[in-house]
Short mmCIF file of C-alpha atoms and ligand atoms in Angstrom, two decimals:
data_model
loop_
_atom_site.label_atom_id
_atom_site.label_comp_id
_atom_site.label_asym_id
_atom_site.label_seq_id
_atom_site.Cartn_x
_atom_site.Cartn_y
_atom_site.Cartn_z
CA MET N 1 -103.26 22.38 -6.52
CA PHE N 2 -104.29 25.68 -4.99
CA PRO N 3 -108.04 26.51 -5.05
CA ARG N 4 -109.25 27.23 -8.61
CA GLU N 5 -109.82 30.92 -7.77
CA VAL N 6 -106.05 31.32 -7.44
CA TYR N 7 -105.45 30.23 -11.03
CA ILE N 8 -108.42 32.21 -12.35
CA ARG N 9 -107.10 35.34 -10.63
CA ARG N 10 -103.56 34.82 -11.91
CA ARG N 11 -104.76 34.41 -15.50
CA HIS N 12 -106.97 37.48 -15.16
CA GLN N 13 -103.97 39.52 -13.98
CA LEU N 14 -101.89 38.12 -16.82
CA LYS N 15 -104.48 39.14 -19.43
CA GLU N 16 -104.62 42.65 -17.98
CA ARG N 17 -100.86 43.00 -18.18
CA VAL N 18 -100.45 41.56 -21.68
CA GLY N 19 -103.30 43.65 -23.12
CA SER N 20 -104.02 41.91 -26.42
CA GLY N 21 -103.24 38.92 -28.61
CA ILE N 22 -102.95 35.21 -27.90
CA ILE N 23 -100.91 33.82 -25.00
CA LEU N 24 -99.48 30.36 -25.54
CA LEU N 25 -98.08 28.66 -22.43
CA LEU N 26 -96.46 25.32 -23.10
CA GLY N 27 -96.33 22.57 -20.54
CA ASN N 28 -93.50 20.08 -20.65
CA GLU N 29 -93.36 16.62 -22.20
CA GLU N 30 -91.85 13.48 -20.78
CA SER N 31 -88.14 13.65 -21.48
CA SER N 32 -86.11 10.55 -22.37
CA MET N 33 -83.01 9.69 -20.37
CA SER N 34 -81.21 6.88 -22.19
CA TYR N 35 -83.84 5.43 -24.54
CA LYS N 36 -87.27 6.65 -25.54
CA ASP N 37 -89.36 5.02 -22.83
CA ASN N 38 -86.85 5.57 -20.03
CA TRP N 39 -87.93 8.97 -18.78
CA TYR N 40 -86.43 11.47 -16.38
CA SER N 41 -88.80 12.14 -13.56
CA PHE N 42 -91.51 14.40 -15.05
CA ARG N 43 -91.21 18.08 -14.13
CA GLN N 44 -93.88 20.45 -15.36
CA ASP N 45 -92.92 23.90 -16.62
CA SER N 46 -93.09 26.38 -13.75
CA SER N 47 -94.99 29.15 -15.55
CA PHE N 48 -97.52 26.59 -16.80
CA LEU N 49 -97.89 25.37 -13.21
CA TYR N 50 -98.30 28.92 -11.98
CA PHE N 51 -101.21 29.72 -14.29
CA PHE N 52 -102.88 26.31 -14.61
CA GLY N 53 -101.57 24.05 -11.82
CA LEU N 54 -101.92 20.98 -14.06
CA ASP N 55 -99.06 18.61 -13.41
CA ARG N 56 -99.06 16.21 -16.33
CA PRO N 57 -97.18 16.03 -19.62
CA GLY N 58 -98.27 17.09 -23.09
CA LEU N 59 -100.45 20.11 -22.30
CA ALA N 60 -100.61 23.65 -23.61
CA GLY N 61 -102.69 26.55 -22.38
CA ILE N 62 -104.01 29.09 -24.85
CA ILE N 63 -105.45 32.34 -23.58
CA ASP N 64 -107.15 34.70 -26.01
CA VAL N 65 -106.61 38.04 -24.31
CA ASP N 66 -109.10 39.88 -26.54
CA SER N 67 -112.05 37.49 -26.20
CA GLY N 68 -111.05 36.23 -22.76
CA THR N 69 -111.36 32.55 -23.76
CA GLU N 70 -109.05 30.03 -22.13
CA VAL N 71 -108.37 26.58 -23.52
CA ILE N 72 -106.27 23.63 -22.43
CA CYS N 73 -105.03 21.49 -25.31
CA GLY N 74 -104.01 17.94 -24.54
CA ASP N 75 -105.06 14.34 -24.86
CA ASP N 76 -106.36 11.82 -22.37
CA VAL N 77 -104.38 8.59 -22.23
CA SER N 78 -105.53 5.80 -24.55
CA VAL N 79 -106.34 2.33 -23.23
CA GLU N 80 -103.02 1.12 -24.68
CA GLU N 81 -101.21 3.76 -22.63
CA ILE N 82 -103.25 2.88 -19.55
CA VAL N 83 -101.74 -0.62 -19.79
CA TRP N 84 -98.37 0.98 -18.96
CA VAL N 85 -99.14 4.07 -16.93
CA GLY N 86 -102.48 3.30 -15.30
CA THR N 87 -105.73 5.24 -15.33
CA GLN N 88 -105.40 9.02 -15.25
CA VAL N 89 -107.92 11.58 -14.06
CA PRO N 90 -109.73 12.79 -17.22
CA LEU N 91 -108.23 16.05 -18.46
CA GLN N 92 -111.62 17.79 -18.41
CA GLU N 93 -112.03 16.98 -14.72
CA GLN N 94 -108.49 18.11 -13.91
CA ALA N 95 -108.75 21.32 -15.92
CA GLU N 96 -111.95 22.30 -14.11
CA LYS N 97 -109.91 22.42 -10.91
CA SER N 98 -107.99 25.23 -12.59
CA GLY N 99 -111.18 27.00 -13.66
CA ILE N 100 -110.84 25.95 -17.31
CA ASN N 101 -113.91 24.45 -18.98
CA THR N 102 -112.72 24.13 -22.57
CA ILE N 103 -110.49 21.22 -23.57
CA ARG N 104 -109.19 20.64 -27.09
CA ALA N 105 -107.02 17.87 -28.49
CA GLN N 106 -103.28 18.51 -28.67
CA LYS N 107 -103.44 18.63 -32.45
CA ALA N 108 -105.80 21.61 -32.26
CA ILE N 109 -102.96 23.88 -31.13
CA GLU N 110 -101.57 24.23 -34.62
CA LEU N 111 -104.98 25.17 -36.04
CA ILE N 112 -105.63 27.75 -33.32
CA LEU N 113 -102.23 29.35 -33.84
CA LYS N 114 -102.50 29.26 -37.63
CA SER N 115 -105.88 30.98 -37.51
CA ALA N 116 -104.52 33.64 -35.14
CA HIS N 117 -101.51 34.15 -37.39
CA GLU N 118 -103.70 34.54 -40.48
CA GLN N 119 -105.71 37.19 -38.65
CA GLY N 120 -102.49 39.08 -37.96
CA ARG N 121 -102.82 38.63 -34.23
CA GLN N 122 -99.78 38.63 -31.95
CA ILE N 123 -98.91 35.24 -30.45
CA HIS N 124 -97.10 35.68 -27.14
CA PHE N 125 -94.90 32.78 -26.04
CA LEU N 126 -92.03 32.32 -23.59
CA PRO N 127 -88.43 31.42 -24.49
CA PRO N 128 -88.42 27.61 -24.54
CA TYR N 129 -85.63 25.71 -22.75
CA ARG N 130 -86.64 22.15 -23.65
CA PRO N 131 -85.73 20.85 -27.12
CA GLU N 132 -89.22 19.36 -27.59
CA ASN N 133 -90.85 22.75 -27.09
CA ILE N 134 -88.34 24.53 -29.33
CA LEU N 135 -89.21 22.12 -32.12
CA LYS N 136 -92.96 22.44 -31.55
CA LEU N 137 -92.85 26.23 -31.66
CA SER N 138 -90.61 26.10 -34.69
CA ALA N 139 -93.09 23.89 -36.57
CA TRP N 140 -96.27 25.68 -35.44
CA LEU N 141 -95.00 29.20 -36.06
CA SER N 142 -92.67 28.49 -39.00
CA ILE N 143 -89.60 29.86 -37.20
CA ALA N 144 -86.15 28.27 -37.47
CA PRO N 145 -85.34 26.42 -34.20
CA ALA N 146 -82.27 28.58 -33.59
CA THR N 147 -84.32 31.78 -33.64
CA VAL N 148 -87.37 30.64 -31.63
CA SER N 149 -86.09 32.07 -28.33
CA SER N 150 -85.33 35.45 -29.83
CA MET N 151 -88.96 35.67 -31.00
CA ALA N 152 -90.35 35.20 -27.49
CA SER N 153 -92.68 37.94 -26.26
CA VAL N 154 -90.97 40.45 -23.99
CA THR N 155 -94.43 41.73 -23.01
CA LEU N 156 -95.38 38.26 -21.79
CA ILE N 157 -92.02 37.73 -20.05
CA LYS N 158 -92.31 41.03 -18.17
CA ALA N 159 -95.92 40.32 -17.21
CA ILE N 160 -95.07 36.90 -15.82
CA VAL N 161 -91.96 38.11 -14.01
CA ALA N 162 -94.03 40.86 -12.37
CA LEU N 163 -96.62 38.34 -11.14
CA ARG N 164 -94.35 35.46 -10.14
CA SER N 165 -91.86 37.73 -8.32
CA ILE N 166 -94.40 38.58 -5.63
CA LYS N 167 -95.16 35.45 -3.63
CA SER N 168 -98.63 35.13 -2.12
CA ALA N 169 -99.12 33.77 1.39
CA GLU N 170 -100.03 30.31 0.03
CA GLU N 171 -96.86 30.28 -2.06
CA VAL N 172 -94.69 31.29 0.88
CA ALA N 173 -96.26 28.43 2.86
CA GLU N 174 -95.29 26.00 0.05
CA ILE N 175 -91.76 27.40 -0.11
CA GLU N 176 -91.49 27.02 3.63
CA LYS N 177 -92.56 23.36 3.39
CA ALA N 178 -89.76 22.82 0.90
CA ILE N 179 -87.26 24.68 3.09
CA ASN N 180 -88.22 22.58 6.10
CA VAL N 181 -87.56 19.37 4.17
CA THR N 182 -84.32 20.93 2.99
CA ALA N 183 -83.39 21.62 6.62
CA ASP N 184 -84.02 17.92 7.35
CA MET N 185 -81.71 17.06 4.47
CA GLN N 186 -79.04 19.31 5.97
CA LEU N 187 -79.44 17.79 9.43
CA THR N 188 -79.18 14.33 7.91
CA ALA N 189 -75.87 15.30 6.30
CA ILE N 190 -74.51 16.97 9.45
CA ARG N 191 -75.45 13.95 11.56
CA ALA N 192 -74.52 11.16 9.15
CA ALA N 193 -71.24 12.21 7.53
CA ARG N 194 -68.24 10.22 8.74
CA GLN N 195 -64.62 10.07 7.80
CA GLY N 196 -64.16 7.34 5.15
CA MET N 197 -67.61 7.74 3.57
CA THR N 198 -67.87 8.96 0.00
CA GLU N 199 -69.71 12.15 -0.91
CA ALA N 200 -72.27 9.95 -2.70
CA ASN N 201 -72.86 7.89 0.46
CA VAL N 202 -74.10 11.02 2.21
CA ALA N 203 -75.87 12.60 -0.78
CA GLY N 204 -77.92 9.43 -1.27
CA MET N 205 -79.35 9.80 2.23
CA LEU N 206 -80.34 13.39 1.49
CA GLN N 207 -82.11 12.40 -1.70
CA ALA N 208 -84.12 9.85 0.30
CA VAL N 209 -85.29 12.62 2.65
CA ALA N 210 -86.48 14.77 -0.28
CA VAL N 211 -88.26 11.99 -2.15
CA SER N 212 -89.85 10.39 0.90
CA SER N 213 -91.31 13.76 1.89
CA GLY N 214 -93.57 13.47 -1.16
CA GLY N 215 -91.62 15.90 -3.30
CA ASN N 216 -88.27 15.63 -5.00
CA LEU N 217 -84.94 17.39 -5.35
CA ALA N 218 -85.21 20.98 -6.53
CA PHE N 219 -81.74 20.67 -8.12
CA PRO N 220 -78.94 18.10 -8.08
CA ILE N 221 -77.32 17.95 -4.64
CA ILE N 222 -74.00 19.75 -4.20
CA LEU N 223 -72.25 17.83 -1.43
CA THR N 224 -68.50 17.88 -1.57
CA VAL N 225 -65.21 18.14 0.21
CA ASN N 226 -64.16 20.38 -2.69
CA GLY N 227 -66.46 23.22 -1.77
CA GLN N 228 -64.32 25.66 -3.74
CA ILE N 229 -65.96 24.27 -6.89
CA LEU N 230 -69.22 26.20 -6.80
CA HIS N 231 -71.50 23.64 -8.40
CA ASN N 232 -69.58 20.46 -7.61
CA HIS N 233 -72.08 17.62 -7.57
CA PHE N 234 -71.38 14.76 -5.24
CA GLY N 235 -69.10 11.99 -6.33
CA SER N 236 -66.63 9.39 -5.23
CA ALA N 237 -64.35 11.66 -3.16
CA ILE N 238 -63.79 10.24 0.32
CA LEU N 239 -64.46 12.43 3.36
CA GLY N 240 -61.05 12.81 4.94
CA GLU N 241 -59.65 14.01 8.25
CA GLY N 242 -59.25 17.79 8.42
CA GLN N 243 -61.60 18.45 5.49
CA MET N 244 -64.93 20.22 5.41
CA VAL N 245 -68.14 19.15 3.68
CA LEU N 246 -70.01 21.85 1.79
CA CYS N 247 -73.63 20.78 1.40
CA ASP N 248 -75.91 22.88 -0.83
CA CYS N 249 -79.24 21.17 -1.33
CA GLY N 250 -82.89 21.85 -1.93
CA ALA N 251 -86.09 19.88 -1.79
CA GLU N 252 -89.10 20.84 -3.84
CA SER N 253 -92.55 20.42 -2.37
CA ALA N 254 -95.18 18.22 -4.00
CA MET N 255 -96.43 21.43 -5.66
CA HIS N 256 -92.89 22.09 -6.95
CA TYR N 257 -91.88 25.06 -4.81
CA ALA N 258 -88.17 24.98 -3.92
CA GLY N 259 -86.01 25.29 -0.84
CA ASP N 260 -82.29 26.05 -1.07
CA LEU N 261 -79.92 25.93 1.93
CA THR N 262 -76.19 25.54 2.34
CA ARG N 263 -74.17 24.54 5.36
CA THR N 264 -70.48 23.77 5.64
CA PHE N 265 -69.29 21.49 8.44
CA PRO N 266 -66.10 19.70 9.42
CA VAL N 267 -65.58 16.02 8.63
CA ASP N 268 -64.15 15.83 12.16
CA THR N 269 -66.16 16.93 15.16
CA ARG N 270 -64.59 20.37 15.27
CA PHE N 271 -63.42 22.98 12.79
CA THR N 272 -59.67 23.61 12.69
CA ASP N 273 -58.47 27.09 13.71
CA GLN N 274 -57.92 28.03 10.08
CA GLN N 275 -61.41 26.81 9.10
CA ARG N 276 -62.96 28.57 12.09
CA GLU N 277 -61.34 31.87 11.11
CA ILE N 278 -62.66 31.76 7.55
CA TYR N 279 -66.06 30.43 8.67
CA GLU N 280 -66.53 33.41 10.99
CA ILE N 281 -65.82 35.79 8.11
CA VAL N 282 -68.50 34.16 5.96
CA LEU N 283 -70.94 34.12 8.87
CA GLY N 284 -70.30 37.83 9.51
CA ALA N 285 -70.94 38.67 5.85
CA HIS N 286 -74.12 36.59 5.93
CA ARG N 287 -75.38 38.43 8.99
CA ALA N 288 -74.45 41.82 7.55
CA ALA N 289 -76.29 41.07 4.29
CA ALA N 290 -79.38 39.63 6.01
CA ASN N 291 -79.62 42.74 8.22
CA LYS N 292 -79.80 44.93 5.11
CA LEU N 293 -82.77 43.14 3.53
CA GLU N 294 -85.70 45.53 3.16
CA PRO N 295 -87.97 46.88 0.46
CA GLY N 296 -86.40 49.50 -1.77
CA LYS N 297 -82.80 48.34 -1.23
CA LEU N 298 -80.92 47.30 -4.35
CA TYR N 299 -79.83 43.69 -3.94
CA ARG N 300 -76.68 44.67 -5.84
CA ASP N 301 -75.79 47.07 -3.00
CA ILE N 302 -76.39 44.32 -0.44
CA HIS N 303 -74.16 42.02 -2.50
CA LEU N 304 -71.41 44.67 -2.54
CA TRP N 305 -71.86 45.24 1.20
CA ALA N 306 -71.38 41.50 1.81
CA CYS N 307 -68.31 41.57 -0.46
CA GLU N 308 -66.82 44.36 1.68
CA LYS N 309 -67.42 42.34 4.84
CA LEU N 310 -65.74 39.32 3.26
CA ALA N 311 -62.79 41.42 2.11
CA GLU N 312 -62.43 43.15 5.50
CA GLY N 313 -62.29 39.73 7.15
CA LEU N 314 -59.71 38.55 4.64
CA LYS N 315 -57.66 41.65 5.39
CA GLN N 316 -57.78 40.86 9.10
CA VAL N 317 -56.36 37.38 8.48
CA GLY N 318 -53.72 38.81 6.17
CA LEU N 319 -54.97 37.53 2.83
CA MET N 320 -56.05 40.92 1.50
CA LYS N 321 -54.62 44.38 2.06
CA GLY N 322 -55.06 48.03 1.11
CA ASP N 323 -58.22 50.04 0.72
CA ILE N 324 -61.02 47.46 0.97
CA LYS N 325 -63.74 49.62 -0.60
CA GLU N 326 -61.46 50.19 -3.58
CA ALA N 327 -60.54 46.50 -3.71
CA VAL N 328 -64.23 45.55 -3.92
CA ALA N 329 -64.97 48.30 -6.44
CA GLN N 330 -62.22 46.91 -8.68
CA GLY N 331 -63.31 43.27 -8.13
CA ALA N 332 -60.21 41.98 -6.28
CA HIS N 333 -62.34 40.11 -3.71
CA ALA N 334 -63.74 37.99 -6.56
CA LEU N 335 -60.66 35.79 -6.28
CA PHE N 336 -62.37 34.43 -3.15
CA PHE N 337 -66.02 35.14 -3.99
CA PRO N 338 -66.42 34.83 -7.75
CA CYS N 339 -70.23 34.61 -7.72
CA GLY N 340 -73.33 36.44 -6.60
CA LEU N 341 -74.85 36.78 -3.13
CA GLY N 342 -78.15 35.13 -4.06
CA HIS N 343 -81.10 34.71 -6.35
CA MET N 344 -84.90 34.65 -6.36
CA LEU N 345 -86.50 31.44 -5.10
CA GLY N 346 -89.92 30.07 -5.93
CA LEU N 347 -91.21 27.43 -8.29
CA ASP N 348 -87.62 27.24 -9.55
CA THR N 349 -84.48 27.29 -7.46
CA HIS N 350 -83.19 30.12 -9.62
CA ASP N 351 -86.70 31.42 -9.97
CA MET N 352 -87.75 32.26 -13.53
CA GLU N 353 -84.19 32.06 -14.83
CA ASP N 354 -85.60 30.53 -18.04
CA LEU N 355 -87.34 33.87 -18.69
CA GLY N 356 -84.04 35.76 -18.67
CA GLU N 357 -81.95 37.19 -15.84
CA GLU N 358 -82.15 40.61 -17.46
CA TYR N 359 -85.89 40.68 -16.66
CA VAL N 360 -85.90 38.76 -13.36
CA GLY N 361 -82.91 40.26 -11.59
CA TYR N 362 -82.27 43.46 -13.53
CA THR N 363 -84.24 46.34 -15.00
CA ASP N 364 -83.97 48.80 -17.88
CA ASP N 365 -81.92 51.03 -15.53
CA ILE N 366 -79.91 48.41 -13.65
CA LYS N 367 -77.88 46.41 -16.11
CA LYS N 368 -75.59 43.51 -15.47
CA SER N 369 -71.91 44.24 -14.91
CA THR N 370 -69.26 42.56 -17.04
CA GLN N 371 -66.76 42.51 -14.14
CA PHE N 372 -65.57 39.04 -13.04
CA GLY N 373 -67.62 38.06 -9.98
CA LEU N 374 -70.23 40.80 -10.25
CA LYS N 375 -71.29 39.46 -13.64
CA SER N 376 -72.48 36.30 -11.87
CA LEU N 377 -74.90 38.19 -9.63
CA ARG N 378 -78.36 36.95 -10.59
CA LEU N 379 -80.38 39.51 -8.65
CA ALA N 380 -79.51 43.22 -8.54
CA ARG N 381 -82.75 45.16 -8.57
CA ALA N 382 -84.62 46.86 -5.75
CA LEU N 383 -86.32 44.49 -3.32
CA GLU N 384 -90.09 44.44 -2.96
CA PRO N 385 -92.37 42.92 -0.31
CA GLY N 386 -93.23 39.40 -1.44
CA PHE N 387 -89.84 38.61 -2.99
CA VAL N 388 -88.32 35.36 -1.73
CA LEU N 389 -84.58 35.12 -2.19
CA THR N 390 -81.42 33.42 -1.00
CA VAL N 391 -78.50 34.99 0.85
CA GLU N 392 -75.43 32.84 0.30
CA PRO N 393 -72.03 34.44 0.77
CA GLY N 394 -68.99 32.22 0.63
CA LEU N 395 -65.22 32.14 0.50
CA TYR N 396 -63.61 29.83 -2.01
CA PHE N 397 -59.95 28.98 -2.48
CA ILE N 398 -59.67 27.86 -6.09
CA PRO N 399 -56.06 26.76 -6.73
CA GLU N 400 -56.23 27.27 -10.51
CA LEU N 401 -57.59 30.81 -10.13
CA ILE N 402 -55.07 31.68 -7.40
CA ASP N 403 -52.21 30.44 -9.60
CA LEU N 404 -53.47 32.37 -12.62
CA TRP N 405 -53.96 35.65 -10.76
CA ALA N 406 -50.65 35.25 -8.91
CA ALA N 407 -48.79 34.61 -12.18
CA ASN N 408 -50.35 37.77 -13.63
CA LYS N 409 -49.74 39.72 -10.41
CA LYS N 410 -53.42 40.64 -10.65
CA PHE N 411 -54.54 43.08 -7.96
CA GLU N 412 -51.27 42.55 -6.10
CA GLN N 413 -51.95 45.83 -4.30
CA PHE N 414 -54.94 44.10 -2.65
CA ILE N 415 -53.98 40.42 -2.39
CA ASN N 416 -51.21 38.83 -0.32
CA TYR N 417 -50.30 36.01 -2.67
CA ASP N 418 -47.41 34.81 -0.48
CA LYS N 419 -49.86 34.00 2.34
CA LEU N 420 -52.29 32.20 0.07
CA SER N 421 -50.17 29.08 -0.43
CA ALA N 422 -51.30 27.89 3.03
CA TYR N 423 -54.92 27.96 1.80
CA LYS N 424 -54.63 26.25 -1.56
CA SER N 425 -56.18 23.02 -0.32
CA PHE N 426 -58.62 24.75 2.02
CA GLY N 427 -61.74 24.17 -0.12
CA GLY N 428 -64.69 26.50 0.30
CA ILE N 429 -67.29 27.67 2.77
CA ARG N 430 -70.81 28.82 1.94
CA ILE N 431 -73.69 29.62 4.29
CA GLU N 432 -77.11 30.01 2.68
CA GLU N 433 -80.55 30.85 3.97
CA ASP N 434 -83.86 31.83 2.37
CA PHE N 435 -85.73 35.07 3.17
CA LEU N 436 -89.09 36.66 2.45
CA ILE N 437 -89.03 40.42 1.96
CA THR N 438 -91.78 41.95 4.09
CA ALA N 439 -93.19 45.48 4.33
CA GLN N 440 -90.93 46.14 7.32
CA GLY N 441 -87.78 44.24 6.37
CA SER N 442 -87.38 40.53 5.97
CA GLN N 443 -88.30 37.19 7.50
CA LEU N 444 -86.07 34.15 7.63
CA LEU N 445 -88.00 31.20 6.21
CA GLY N 446 -87.99 27.65 7.51
CA LYS N 447 -87.27 25.97 10.77
CA ASP N 448 -84.20 26.40 12.88
CA LEU N 449 -81.00 24.97 11.44
CA PRO N 450 -77.66 25.62 13.15
CA LYS N 451 -75.24 27.90 11.37
CA MET N 452 -73.04 29.14 14.23
CA ILE N 453 -69.86 27.16 14.78
CA GLU N 454 -70.95 26.00 18.25
CA GLY N 455 -74.31 24.75 16.94
CA ILE N 456 -72.74 22.83 14.08
CA GLU N 457 -70.07 21.33 16.30
CA ALA N 458 -72.71 20.31 18.83
CA PHE N 459 -74.55 18.36 16.13
CA ARG N 460 -71.29 16.78 14.96
CA GLU N 461 -70.57 15.72 18.53
CA GLN N 462 -73.95 14.00 18.84
CA ARG N 463 -73.09 11.62 16.00
N1 LIG D 501 -78.09 26.19 -4.61
C1 LIG D 501 -77.80 25.91 -5.95
C2 LIG D 501 -77.74 27.13 -6.79
O1 LIG D 501 -78.06 28.22 -6.35
O2 LIG D 501 -77.39 27.04 -7.95
#
């Protein structure tokens, strides 16, 4: 945990922003995997962690904004539970580390909320994403489960997004720890991958790096020779001659801050000429986007700038043609880059995505596009010092999408479909790094990890 003053300050700022009413922040429960007592690894809710730091299941925090009182509701483990899970630090003792002195039993939540409801007070809660919390809110507040999310407090969401978007120095240090472990995962993959191994053989080694660092995975590892599938989790595919491995992985620190890096490297020691050509385009777009990072810039404009660089490169190799600015404006490049340039990073890999992209990445003035490709951009708004975000351009050759667009002659003024047949089994390339926005510009986070072709090939040669 951070020092208790950090949590006290955060809750004070939250109260000021919310103004009045009752704030209910739900922690997570254990979640069953295949039968009741076979749990997924416990992961606390990130907003609960942010305001209370208490990393154990079955808790709720209730903040009365008007009186200023703060209560943690939860139960200590019984002796029967201790038989299975061991002794736990008493909740009172743990909560004091967060600056909370009042503990109530879990069953008190309903009474507190009922009393607030009867007094006509507003109860602010966040949109739940776990079924257990949907059902709890439904029962406590007498709302049908299907409508619970729509009743979440926009005031509370906006307040939390405003606070969590700006990372403090101690948070950046935690994120950097996670990125450094993530870099070790990447180096493990670049050093260990051999022709004939399965994707899972390599991914298993990466998971060991994350877990043995004292943390865990921030999200399931994407490690694949089919890098054109954006979120292709590792599997039984065998690393073959002439292929590339796309590795997108992230560790989370013991305090649950995430890293998120992607590298693409050849299964052989060296990239082929065709791979090299496309890799350099992605690298150029990455550099161009990273150079634009500074406060006040719309991330949507940086995304579009990167798209232009990708499309210009594709024009140079003969896969696109015509007026590139116009091609990007119309969305033709999305055949090769059907996703966004990046997202916020913090306690979550897609930070605060559970609170709603419209609040995290967009504003009342900057609304999400419906255009294919651009609609997948998670972050569009103006950058501010303290934001931590990813920059992750890529080029993807998705045979099904190529066939569909070619059959429909879609954007044939911008795309050379006849040349694309030589790329249909190419796969995909993504290069991803994590940046802090500073007052002057930006700072690359984490230790050195090769991304230039020569650096990657040098590591492959050392195998
Ligand atoms: N790096 C995984 C993701 O952004 O979804």
